[in-house]
Short mmCIF file of C-alpha atoms in Angstrom, two decimals:
data_model
loop_
_atom_site.label_atom_id
_atom_site.label_comp_id
_atom_site.label_asym_id
_atom_site.label_seq_id
_atom_site.Cartn_x
_atom_site.Cartn_y
_atom_site.Cartn_z
CA MET A 136 -32.82 64.02 35.00
CA ALA A 137 -33.98 60.41 34.57
CA ASP A 138 -34.15 58.09 37.54
CA LEU A 139 -31.64 55.28 36.95
CA GLU A 140 -33.62 52.85 39.09
CA GLN A 141 -36.54 53.09 36.64
CA HIS A 142 -34.50 52.43 33.49
CA GLU A 143 -35.60 49.17 31.91
CA ASN A 144 -32.20 48.30 30.43
CA ARG A 145 -30.33 48.59 33.71
CA PRO A 146 -28.60 45.22 34.05
CA TYR A 147 -27.95 45.23 37.79
CA GLU A 148 -29.50 46.43 40.97
CA ARG A 149 -27.79 49.09 43.05
CA GLY A 150 -24.33 48.02 44.18
CA ALA A 151 -21.72 45.78 42.63
CA SER A 152 -23.56 42.47 42.88
CA GLY A 153 -23.08 41.68 39.19
CA PHE A 154 -19.44 42.70 39.17
CA VAL A 155 -18.16 40.30 41.82
CA PRO A 156 -19.26 37.03 40.17
CA ARG A 157 -17.48 38.03 36.98
CA LEU A 158 -14.21 38.43 38.86
CA MET A 159 -14.46 35.12 40.70
CA PRO A 160 -13.21 32.90 37.84
CA LEU A 161 -10.23 35.21 37.34
CA MET A 162 -9.49 35.25 41.06
CA VAL A 163 -9.48 31.43 41.09
CA LEU A 164 -7.91 30.67 37.71
CA ALA A 165 -4.96 33.08 37.88
CA PRO A 166 -3.36 31.56 41.01
CA THR A 167 -4.22 28.06 39.76
CA ALA A 168 -2.50 28.74 36.44
CA LEU A 169 0.52 30.19 38.22
CA ALA A 170 0.78 27.12 40.46
CA ALA A 171 0.35 24.74 37.51
CA VAL A 172 3.05 26.46 35.46
CA TRP A 173 5.38 26.63 38.45
CA LEU A 174 4.93 22.99 39.48
CA GLY A 175 4.75 21.56 35.96
CA GLY A 176 7.84 23.43 34.80
CA SER A 177 9.77 22.50 37.93
CA LEU A 178 8.81 18.83 37.56
CA GLY A 179 9.80 18.88 33.89
CA ALA A 180 13.16 20.42 34.78
CA ALA A 181 13.73 17.89 37.57
CA VAL A 182 12.91 14.90 35.34
CA VAL A 183 15.60 15.79 32.77
CA GLY A 184 18.25 16.20 35.44
CA GLY A 185 17.99 19.89 36.24
CA GLY A 186 17.39 19.12 39.90
CA TRP A 187 14.72 20.57 42.12
CA ASN A 188 15.45 24.27 41.92
CA PRO A 189 12.08 25.93 41.28
CA PRO A 190 11.76 29.66 40.70
CA PRO A 191 9.85 31.76 43.23
CA ILE A 192 6.12 31.24 43.01
CA ALA A 193 5.06 34.80 42.27
CA PRO A 194 3.33 36.71 39.48
CA ASP A 195 6.76 38.06 38.50
CA SER A 196 7.70 34.51 37.53
CA LEU A 197 4.95 34.43 34.90
CA TYR A 198 6.12 37.81 33.62
CA ASP A 199 9.71 36.51 33.39
CA LEU A 200 8.48 33.37 31.62
CA VAL A 201 6.60 35.38 28.99
CA ARG A 202 9.42 37.89 28.58
CA GLY A 203 12.47 35.65 28.70
CA GLY A 204 11.18 32.17 27.92
CA THR A 205 11.71 29.03 29.93
CA HIS A 206 15.44 29.73 30.29
CA ALA A 207 14.64 32.75 32.46
CA LEU A 208 13.10 30.51 35.13
CA TRP A 209 14.78 27.17 34.60
CA PRO A 210 18.24 27.95 33.15
CA GLY A 211 19.98 25.12 31.36
CA THR A 212 16.80 23.07 31.02
CA PRO A 213 15.46 22.22 27.57
CA THR A 214 12.29 24.11 26.71
CA GLY A 215 10.59 20.88 25.64
CA ALA A 216 11.03 19.37 29.09
CA VAL A 217 9.47 22.39 30.79
CA VAL A 218 6.57 22.51 28.33
CA ALA A 219 6.04 18.74 28.65
CA GLY A 220 5.94 19.02 32.45
CA ILE A 221 3.40 21.85 32.30
CA ALA A 222 1.28 19.97 29.73
CA ALA A 223 1.39 16.73 31.72
CA LEU A 224 0.33 18.46 34.92
CA ALA A 225 -2.42 20.38 33.07
CA GLY A 226 -3.68 17.10 31.59
CA VAL A 227 -3.86 15.48 35.01
CA LEU A 228 -5.64 18.50 36.49
CA PHE A 229 -8.14 18.67 33.62
CA GLY A 230 -8.75 14.92 33.91
CA LEU A 231 -9.45 15.20 37.62
CA ALA A 232 -11.72 18.18 37.03
CA ALA A 233 -13.66 16.30 34.33
CA LEU A 234 -13.96 13.25 36.57
CA GLY A 235 -15.28 15.40 39.40
CA PHE A 236 -17.65 17.21 37.06
CA PHE A 237 -19.19 14.03 35.67
CA ALA A 238 -19.34 12.34 39.07
CA ALA A 239 -21.08 15.38 40.53
CA ASP A 240 -23.43 15.48 37.53
CA GLN A 241 -24.55 11.90 38.21
CA VAL A 242 -25.12 12.64 41.89
CA VAL A 243 -27.11 15.78 41.11
CA ALA A 244 -29.16 13.93 38.48
CA SER A 245 -30.02 11.10 40.87
CA VAL A 246 -31.00 13.50 43.65
CA SER A 247 -33.12 15.66 41.36
CA SER A 248 -34.85 12.63 39.83
CA ARG A 249 -35.79 11.39 43.31
CA ARG A 250 -37.17 14.81 44.18
CA ALA A 251 -39.10 15.10 40.93
CA ALA A 252 -40.70 11.64 41.12
CA PRO A 253 -44.25 12.20 42.27
CA THR A 254 -45.92 9.69 44.52
CA ALA A 255 -48.68 7.73 42.85
CA ALA A 256 -52.09 9.04 43.76
CA PRO A 257 -55.10 6.74 43.68
CA VAL A 258 -57.20 7.08 40.56
CA ASP A 259 -60.94 7.55 41.02
CA GLY A 260 -62.95 4.60 39.83
CA ALA A 261 -60.01 2.23 39.57
CA ASP A 262 -60.35 -1.21 41.09
CA GLY A 263 -57.63 -1.90 43.49
#
């Protein structure tokens, strides 16, 4: 029987070290998407006069939304208002994320350029 540790195509070391990082985006994005849909839909319903009566914030709410449409969670509210609320909130969140990304990129670039700048060493034979 071949020793698995010696196989050259083995992508990971022993353990689940490569498995966990692949789950991290899902573990972060799923609750964020649920919260964005819940808050955006509730804000959209409130703006058109449906009042503040949000559905429970639970994974079942997403299931009900997919299965029964917006009327399953926000009865009597136009679908366009709910979708507009979700889209507006998603736009704000994406804008903030992009702003943070580019601001962080400038900070990282300035720090790395300061680290990479070598100090000037004297040149042999130069008059100074």
